[in-house]
Coordinates of C-alpha atoms and ligand atoms in Angstrom, one line a residue:
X18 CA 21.3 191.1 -77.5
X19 CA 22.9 193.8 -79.1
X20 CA 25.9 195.9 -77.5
X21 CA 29.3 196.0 -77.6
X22 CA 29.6 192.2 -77.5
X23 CA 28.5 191.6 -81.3
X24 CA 31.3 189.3 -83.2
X25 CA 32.5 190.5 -86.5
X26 CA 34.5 188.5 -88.7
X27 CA 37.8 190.2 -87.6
X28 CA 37.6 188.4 -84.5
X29 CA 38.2 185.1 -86.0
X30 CA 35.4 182.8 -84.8
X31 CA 34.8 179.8 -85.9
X32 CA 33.2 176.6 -84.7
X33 CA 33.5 172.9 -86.1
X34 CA 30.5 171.3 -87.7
X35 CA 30.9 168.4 -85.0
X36 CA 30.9 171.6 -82.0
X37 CA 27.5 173.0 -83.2
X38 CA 26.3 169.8 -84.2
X39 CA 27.1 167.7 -81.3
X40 CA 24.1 165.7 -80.7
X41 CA 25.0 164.8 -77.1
X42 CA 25.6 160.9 -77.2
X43 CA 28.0 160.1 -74.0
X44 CA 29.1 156.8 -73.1
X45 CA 26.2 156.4 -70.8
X46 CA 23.5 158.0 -72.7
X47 CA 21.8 158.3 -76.3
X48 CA 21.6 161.4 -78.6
X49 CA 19.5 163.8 -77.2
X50 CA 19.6 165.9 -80.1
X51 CA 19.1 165.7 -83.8
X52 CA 20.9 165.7 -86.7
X53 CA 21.3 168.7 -88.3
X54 CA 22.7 168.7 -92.1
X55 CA 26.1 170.6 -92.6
X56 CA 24.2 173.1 -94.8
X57 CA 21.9 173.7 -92.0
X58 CA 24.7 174.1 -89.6
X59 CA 26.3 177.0 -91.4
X60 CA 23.2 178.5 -91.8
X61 CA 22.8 178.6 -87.6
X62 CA 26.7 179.9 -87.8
X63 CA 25.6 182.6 -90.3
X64 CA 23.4 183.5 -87.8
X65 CA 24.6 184.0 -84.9
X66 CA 27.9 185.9 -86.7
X67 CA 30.1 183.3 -86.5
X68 CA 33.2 183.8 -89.1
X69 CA 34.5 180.1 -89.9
X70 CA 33.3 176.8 -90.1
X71 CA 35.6 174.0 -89.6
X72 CA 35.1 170.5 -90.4
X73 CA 36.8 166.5 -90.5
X74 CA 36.4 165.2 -93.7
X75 CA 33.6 163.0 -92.7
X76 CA 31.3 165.6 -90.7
X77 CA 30.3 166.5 -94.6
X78 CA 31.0 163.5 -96.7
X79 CA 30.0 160.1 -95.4
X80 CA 32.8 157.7 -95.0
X81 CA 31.0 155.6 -97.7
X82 CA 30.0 158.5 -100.1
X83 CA 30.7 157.6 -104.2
X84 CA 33.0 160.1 -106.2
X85 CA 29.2 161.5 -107.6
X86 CA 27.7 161.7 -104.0
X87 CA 30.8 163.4 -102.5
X88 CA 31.0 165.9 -105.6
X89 CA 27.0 166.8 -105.1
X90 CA 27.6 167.5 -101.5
X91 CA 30.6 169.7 -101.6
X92 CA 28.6 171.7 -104.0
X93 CA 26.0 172.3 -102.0
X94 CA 28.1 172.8 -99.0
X95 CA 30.0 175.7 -100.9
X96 CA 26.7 177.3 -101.3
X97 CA 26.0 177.3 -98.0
X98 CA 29.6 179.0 -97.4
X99 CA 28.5 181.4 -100.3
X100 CA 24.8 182.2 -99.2
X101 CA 25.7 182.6 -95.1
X102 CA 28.6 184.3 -95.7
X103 CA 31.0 181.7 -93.5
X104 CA 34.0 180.5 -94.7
X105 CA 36.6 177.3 -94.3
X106 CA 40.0 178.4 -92.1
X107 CA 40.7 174.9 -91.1
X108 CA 40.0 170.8 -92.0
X109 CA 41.1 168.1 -90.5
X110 CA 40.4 163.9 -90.6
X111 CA 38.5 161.7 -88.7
X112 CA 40.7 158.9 -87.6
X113 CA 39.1 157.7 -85.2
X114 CA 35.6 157.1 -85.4
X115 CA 35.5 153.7 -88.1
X116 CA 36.2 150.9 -86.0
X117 CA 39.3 150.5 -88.7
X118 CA 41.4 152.9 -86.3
X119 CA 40.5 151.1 -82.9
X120 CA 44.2 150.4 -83.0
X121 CA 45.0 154.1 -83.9
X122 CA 46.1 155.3 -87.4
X123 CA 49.5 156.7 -88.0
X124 CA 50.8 154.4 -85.0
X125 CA 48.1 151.1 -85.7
X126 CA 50.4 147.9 -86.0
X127 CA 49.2 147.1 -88.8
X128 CA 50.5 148.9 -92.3
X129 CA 47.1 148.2 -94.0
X130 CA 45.7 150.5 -91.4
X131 CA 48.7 153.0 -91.5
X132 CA 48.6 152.8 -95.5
X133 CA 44.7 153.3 -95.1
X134 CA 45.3 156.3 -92.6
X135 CA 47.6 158.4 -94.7
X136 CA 45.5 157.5 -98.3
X137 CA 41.9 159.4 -96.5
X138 CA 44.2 161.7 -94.9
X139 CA 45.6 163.0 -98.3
X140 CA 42.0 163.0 -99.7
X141 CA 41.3 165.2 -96.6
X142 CA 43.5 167.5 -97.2
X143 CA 42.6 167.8 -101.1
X144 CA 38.8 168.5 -99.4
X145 CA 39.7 171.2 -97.3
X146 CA 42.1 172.5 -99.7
X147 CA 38.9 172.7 -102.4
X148 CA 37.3 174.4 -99.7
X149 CA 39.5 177.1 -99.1
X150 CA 41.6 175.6 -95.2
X151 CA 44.8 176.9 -95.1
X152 CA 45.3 174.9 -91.6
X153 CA 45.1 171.5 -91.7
X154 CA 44.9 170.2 -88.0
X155 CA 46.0 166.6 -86.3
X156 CA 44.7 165.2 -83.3
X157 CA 45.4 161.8 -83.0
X158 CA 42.5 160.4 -81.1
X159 CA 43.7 156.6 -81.0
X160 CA 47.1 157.3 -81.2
X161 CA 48.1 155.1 -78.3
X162 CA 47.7 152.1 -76.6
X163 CA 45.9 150.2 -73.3
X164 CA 48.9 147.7 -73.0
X165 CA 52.5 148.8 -73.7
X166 CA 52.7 144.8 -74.6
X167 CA 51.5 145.6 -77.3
X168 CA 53.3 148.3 -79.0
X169 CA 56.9 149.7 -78.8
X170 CA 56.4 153.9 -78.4
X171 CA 59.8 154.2 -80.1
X172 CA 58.1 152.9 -83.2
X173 CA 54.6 154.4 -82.2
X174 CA 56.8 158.1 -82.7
X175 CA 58.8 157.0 -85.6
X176 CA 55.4 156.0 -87.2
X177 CA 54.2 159.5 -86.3
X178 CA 57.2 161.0 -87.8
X179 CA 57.4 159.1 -90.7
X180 CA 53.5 159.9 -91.5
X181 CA 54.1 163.6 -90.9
X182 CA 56.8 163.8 -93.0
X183 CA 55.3 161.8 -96.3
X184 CA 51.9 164.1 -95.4
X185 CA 54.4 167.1 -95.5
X186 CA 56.0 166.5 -99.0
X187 CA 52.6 165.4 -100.3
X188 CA 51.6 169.0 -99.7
X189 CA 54.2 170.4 -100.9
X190 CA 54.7 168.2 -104.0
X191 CA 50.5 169.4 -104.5
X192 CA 51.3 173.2 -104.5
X193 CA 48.8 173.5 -101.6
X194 CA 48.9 176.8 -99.2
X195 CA 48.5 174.7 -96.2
X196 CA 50.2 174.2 -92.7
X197 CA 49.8 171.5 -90.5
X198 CA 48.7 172.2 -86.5
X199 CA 49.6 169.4 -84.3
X200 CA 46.9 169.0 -80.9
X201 CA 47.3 167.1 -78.1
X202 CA 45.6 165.2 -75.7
X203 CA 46.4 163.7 -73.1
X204 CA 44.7 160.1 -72.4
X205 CA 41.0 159.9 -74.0
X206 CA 39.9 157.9 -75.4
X207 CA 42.9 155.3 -75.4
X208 CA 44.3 154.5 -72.3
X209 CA 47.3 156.0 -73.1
X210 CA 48.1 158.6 -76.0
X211 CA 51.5 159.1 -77.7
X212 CA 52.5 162.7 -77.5
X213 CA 50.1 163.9 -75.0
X214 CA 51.0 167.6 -74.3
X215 CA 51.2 170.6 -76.2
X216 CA 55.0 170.8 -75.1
X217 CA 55.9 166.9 -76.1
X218 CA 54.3 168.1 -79.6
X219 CA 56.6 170.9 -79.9
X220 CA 59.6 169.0 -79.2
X221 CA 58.5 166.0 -81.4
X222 CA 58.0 169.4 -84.1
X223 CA 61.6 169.7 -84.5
X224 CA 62.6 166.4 -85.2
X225 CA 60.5 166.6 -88.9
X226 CA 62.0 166.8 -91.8
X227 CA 60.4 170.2 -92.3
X228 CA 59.5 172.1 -88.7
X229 CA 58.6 175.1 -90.3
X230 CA 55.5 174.2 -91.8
X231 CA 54.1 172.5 -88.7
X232 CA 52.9 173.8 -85.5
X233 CA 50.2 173.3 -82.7
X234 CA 46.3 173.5 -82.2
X235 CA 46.8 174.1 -78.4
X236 CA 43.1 172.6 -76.1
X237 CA 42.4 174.3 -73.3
X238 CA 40.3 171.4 -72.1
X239 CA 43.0 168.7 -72.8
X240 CA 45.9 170.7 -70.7
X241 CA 43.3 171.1 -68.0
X242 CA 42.7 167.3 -68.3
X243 CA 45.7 167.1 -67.3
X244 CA 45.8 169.3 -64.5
X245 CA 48.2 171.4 -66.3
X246 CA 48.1 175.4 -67.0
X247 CA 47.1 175.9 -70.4
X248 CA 48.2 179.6 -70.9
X249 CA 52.1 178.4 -70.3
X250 CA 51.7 175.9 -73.1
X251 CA 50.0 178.5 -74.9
X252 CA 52.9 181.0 -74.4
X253 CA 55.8 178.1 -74.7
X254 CA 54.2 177.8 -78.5
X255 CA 53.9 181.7 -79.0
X256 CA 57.6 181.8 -78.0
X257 CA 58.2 179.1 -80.6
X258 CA 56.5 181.0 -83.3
X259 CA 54.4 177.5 -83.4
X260 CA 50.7 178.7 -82.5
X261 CA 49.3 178.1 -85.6
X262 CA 45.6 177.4 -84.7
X263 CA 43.9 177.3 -80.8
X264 CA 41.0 175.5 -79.9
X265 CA 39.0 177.3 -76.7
X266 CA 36.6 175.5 -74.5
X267 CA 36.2 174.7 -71.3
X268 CA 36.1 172.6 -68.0
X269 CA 37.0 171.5 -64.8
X270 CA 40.4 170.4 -64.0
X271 CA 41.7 166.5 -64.0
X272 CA 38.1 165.7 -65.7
X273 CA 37.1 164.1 -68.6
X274 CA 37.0 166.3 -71.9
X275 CA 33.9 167.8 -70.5
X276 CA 34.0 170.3 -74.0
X277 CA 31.9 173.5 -72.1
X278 CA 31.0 176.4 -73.4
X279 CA 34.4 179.0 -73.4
X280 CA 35.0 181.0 -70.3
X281 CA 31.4 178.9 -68.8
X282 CA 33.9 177.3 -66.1
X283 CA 37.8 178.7 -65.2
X284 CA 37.2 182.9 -65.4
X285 CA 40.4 184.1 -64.4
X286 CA 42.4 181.2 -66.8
X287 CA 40.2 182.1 -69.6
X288 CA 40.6 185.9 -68.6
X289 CA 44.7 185.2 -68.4
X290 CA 44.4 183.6 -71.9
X291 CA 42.9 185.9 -73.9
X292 CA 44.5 188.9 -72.3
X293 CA 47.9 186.9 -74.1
X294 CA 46.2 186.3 -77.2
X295 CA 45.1 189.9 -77.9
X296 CA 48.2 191.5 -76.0
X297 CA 50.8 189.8 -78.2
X298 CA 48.9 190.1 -81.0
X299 CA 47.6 186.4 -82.3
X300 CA 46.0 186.7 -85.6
X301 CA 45.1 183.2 -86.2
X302 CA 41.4 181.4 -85.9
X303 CA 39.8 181.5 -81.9
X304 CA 38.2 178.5 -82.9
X305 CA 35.6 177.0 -80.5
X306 CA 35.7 173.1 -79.7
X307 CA 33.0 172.8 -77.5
X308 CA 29.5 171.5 -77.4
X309 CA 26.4 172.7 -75.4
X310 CA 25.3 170.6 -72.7
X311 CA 23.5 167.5 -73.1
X312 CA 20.5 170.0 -71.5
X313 CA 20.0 171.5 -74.5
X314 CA 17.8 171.8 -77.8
X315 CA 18.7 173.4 -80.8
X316 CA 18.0 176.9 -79.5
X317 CA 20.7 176.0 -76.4
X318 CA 22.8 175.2 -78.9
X319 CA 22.8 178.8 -80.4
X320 CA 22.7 180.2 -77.0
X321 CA 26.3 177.8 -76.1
X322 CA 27.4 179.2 -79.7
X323 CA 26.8 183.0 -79.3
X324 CA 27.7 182.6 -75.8
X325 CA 31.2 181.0 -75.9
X326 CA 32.1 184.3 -78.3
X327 CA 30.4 186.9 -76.0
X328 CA 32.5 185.4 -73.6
X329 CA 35.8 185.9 -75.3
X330 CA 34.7 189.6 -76.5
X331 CA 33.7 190.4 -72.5
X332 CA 37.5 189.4 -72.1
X333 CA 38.9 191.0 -75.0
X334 CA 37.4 194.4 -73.4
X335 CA 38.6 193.6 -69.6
X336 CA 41.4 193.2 -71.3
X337 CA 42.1 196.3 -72.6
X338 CA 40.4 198.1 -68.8
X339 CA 43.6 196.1 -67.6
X340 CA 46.2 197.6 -69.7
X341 CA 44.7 201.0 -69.0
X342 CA 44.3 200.5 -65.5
X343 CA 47.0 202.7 -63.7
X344 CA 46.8 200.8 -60.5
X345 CA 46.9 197.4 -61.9
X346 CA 49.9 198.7 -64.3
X347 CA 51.9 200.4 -61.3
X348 CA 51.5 197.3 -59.3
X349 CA 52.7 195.3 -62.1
X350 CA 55.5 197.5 -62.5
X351 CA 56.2 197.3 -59.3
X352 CA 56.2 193.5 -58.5
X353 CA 58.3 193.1 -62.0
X354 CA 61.0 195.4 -61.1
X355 CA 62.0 193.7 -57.7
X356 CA 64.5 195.3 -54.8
X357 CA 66.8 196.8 -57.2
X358 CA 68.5 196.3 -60.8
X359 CA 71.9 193.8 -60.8
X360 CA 74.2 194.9 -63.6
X361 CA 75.0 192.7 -66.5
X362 CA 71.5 190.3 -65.6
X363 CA 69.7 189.6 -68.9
X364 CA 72.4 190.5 -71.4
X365 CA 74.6 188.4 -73.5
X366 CA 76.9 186.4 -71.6
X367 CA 80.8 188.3 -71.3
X368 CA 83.4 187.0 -68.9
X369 CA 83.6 190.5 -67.1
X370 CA 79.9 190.1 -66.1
X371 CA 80.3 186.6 -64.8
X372 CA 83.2 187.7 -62.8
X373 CA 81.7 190.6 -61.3
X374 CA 78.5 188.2 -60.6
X375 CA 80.7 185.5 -59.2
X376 CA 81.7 188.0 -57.0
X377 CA 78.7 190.1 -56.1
X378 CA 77.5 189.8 -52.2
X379 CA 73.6 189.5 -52.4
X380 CA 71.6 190.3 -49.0
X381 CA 69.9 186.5 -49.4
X382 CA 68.2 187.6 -46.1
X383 CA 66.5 190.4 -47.1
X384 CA 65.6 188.6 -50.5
X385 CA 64.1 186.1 -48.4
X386 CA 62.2 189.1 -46.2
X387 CA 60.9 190.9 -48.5
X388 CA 56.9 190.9 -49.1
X389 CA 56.0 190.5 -53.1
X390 CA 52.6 192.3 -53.6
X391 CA 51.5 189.7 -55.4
X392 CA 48.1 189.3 -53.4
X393 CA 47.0 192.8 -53.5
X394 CA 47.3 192.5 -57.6
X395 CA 44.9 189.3 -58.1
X396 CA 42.7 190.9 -56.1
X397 CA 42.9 194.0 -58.2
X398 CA 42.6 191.0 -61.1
X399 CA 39.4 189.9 -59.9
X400 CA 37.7 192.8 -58.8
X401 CA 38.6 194.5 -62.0
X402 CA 36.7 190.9 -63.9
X403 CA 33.9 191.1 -61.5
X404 CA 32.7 194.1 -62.1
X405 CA 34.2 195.7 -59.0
X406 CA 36.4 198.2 -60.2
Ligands
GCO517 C1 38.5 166.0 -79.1 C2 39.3 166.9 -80.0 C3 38.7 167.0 -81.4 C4 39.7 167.7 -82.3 C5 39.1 167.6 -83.7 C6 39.9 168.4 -84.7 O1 38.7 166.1 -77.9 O2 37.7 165.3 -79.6 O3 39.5 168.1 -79.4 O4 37.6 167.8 -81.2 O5 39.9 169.0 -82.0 O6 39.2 166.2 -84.0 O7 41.1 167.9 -84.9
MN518 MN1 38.9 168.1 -77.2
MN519 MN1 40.1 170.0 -80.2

């Protein structure tokens, strides 16, 4: 297909090796799909014009590699970068595959596994450092617990902290250009996870030793899991100056982490998000964790991957028809601008203007009356995403 839809490396799209290279095992079913090498994966991103491949330290170097094996394959890996034109924004670890972690990693009760977790974490971080991440990203996946017999979350988020902290001054104390991108999610595959939200990871952000080099890889999928709307979170990290990475997918709400292709299941949310992310300006990754369905073959798999970034582009441009629609715009003007001004309302607080609003008579009544608007501008929304305007 080629139109106005074609991704360019501006854009910013990148794809994990374990997105593209999902080979659709669930808990009920086997792999339907090969394996396909790292090299051979960034060769399919190549293709289809993807910008970035990211990867967990063990998509490319088996958890069992020797020093000789792991140098031999990071060569060739670079190659690949080099010879499809893709390169590394982000790593990250896998800490929860080996059955090591069934107890979790940073939060395990046992120090031999906590020792264990933060020793391949610092030689995950040298790996994506080598090639070329400048975000390093944590998502806990066994950080938590079936039985809170068996665990006290005060220590399970001291653990965390402590971790985060000695991960912090170890890439500091290496020289490395790296920040670290906190993502949530909330309950899979433990019973329970510490820090399950987007929001309690902000929060749990400022009580590091060093907040500024650590923000949040937001999941669309994981606040929808939740029922929750991801664009607040989204915006609540924005406003934080904390959205350092973002991983887009898809699915339907309170499900599993159903990982679907980007904008395949929740239009006007992913509409509402990207209209955010281009309208204020996000320069970071739009990084796709997703997988094709478990329908698929390898050429599925390269329609899911060129499909989830024609999606976002199809956005990006009703984005911009809705900034320049004068209907849409006067209606939003209109519904943001309410009966009439109040003096003093959104400026610094003074004792005058708390007087004079202590004092004000407001015509709760009519306030209560008065007819918002705010039906005739989603429809305006989704005839403008439909095609109908
Ligand atoms: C999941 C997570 C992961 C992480 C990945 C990078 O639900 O499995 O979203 O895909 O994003 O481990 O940290
Ligand atoms: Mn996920
Ligand atoms: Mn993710």
């Amino acid at each position: 297909m080629t139109d106005a839809f074609q991704p360019q490396a501006a854009h910013k799209f990148s794809f994990g090796l374990w997105t593209v290279g999902n080979i659709g095992r669930d808990p009920f079913g086997h792999p339907v799909r090969e394996v396909v090498s790292p090299v051979n994966l960034v060769k399919l991103l190549g293709e289809v014009g993807a910008w970035g491949v990211n990867l967990h330290d063990n998509d490319l170097v088996p958890i069992d590699a020797t020093a000789a094996e792991r140098d031999q394959i990071v060569k060739d890996f670079k190659q690949a970068l080099n010879d499809y034109g893709v390169i590394v924004p982000m790593a990250t670890t896998n800490l929860f595959s080996d059955p090591a972690f069934k107890d979790g990693a940073f939060t395990a009760n046992d120090p031999q596994v906590r020792a264990y977790a933060l020793q391949k974490t610092m030689q995950a971080i040298d790996l994506g450092v080598e090639l070329g991440a400048k975000i390093y990203v944590f998502w806990g996946g066994r950080e938590g617990t079936e039985s809170d017999a068996t665990k006290n979350p005060l220590d399970a988020v001291k653990r965390q902290r402590e971790a985060m902290n000695f991960l912090c001054a170890y890439v500091k104390d290496q020289g490395y250009d790296l920040k670290f991108a906190l993502e949530a999610k909330p309950n899979e595959p433990r019973g329970d996870i510490y820090l399950p939200t987007t929001g309690a990871m902000l929060g749990f952000i400022q009580t590091l030793d060093d907040p500024s080099m650590v923000g949040v890889n937001p999941e669309m999928a994981h606040e929808h899991m939740a029922g929750l709307n991801f664009l607040h979170a989204v915006a609540q990290a924005w406003d934080a100056g904390k959205l350092f990475h973002i991983d887009l997918n898809d699915q339907n709400f309170a499900r599993y982490d159903q990982d679907f292709r980007f904008g395949s299941h929740n239009l006007k949310q992913a509409f509402f998000l990207v209209h955010f992310l281009e309208s204020h300006g996000y320069d970071g990754p739009r990084h796709f964790d997703a997988h094709a369905y478990r329908t698929e073959d390898q050429a599925g798999v390269k329609a899911f991957a060129a499909g989830c970034m024609r999606s976002y582009l199809i956005l990006k441009e009703k984005s911009a028809r809705f900034q320049a629609d004068a209907e849409i715009q006067a209606a939003l003007a209109e519904v943001n601008s309410g009966s009439s001004p109040v003096a003093g309302l959104g400026q610094p607080y003074t004792r005058a203007t708390a007087t004079a609003l202590k004092a004000h008579r407001f015509d709760r009544e009519a306030l209560g009356k008065r007819g918002l608007g705010y039906e005739r501008l989603d429809q305006l929304v989704f005839d403008l995403l439909l095609g109908a305007r």
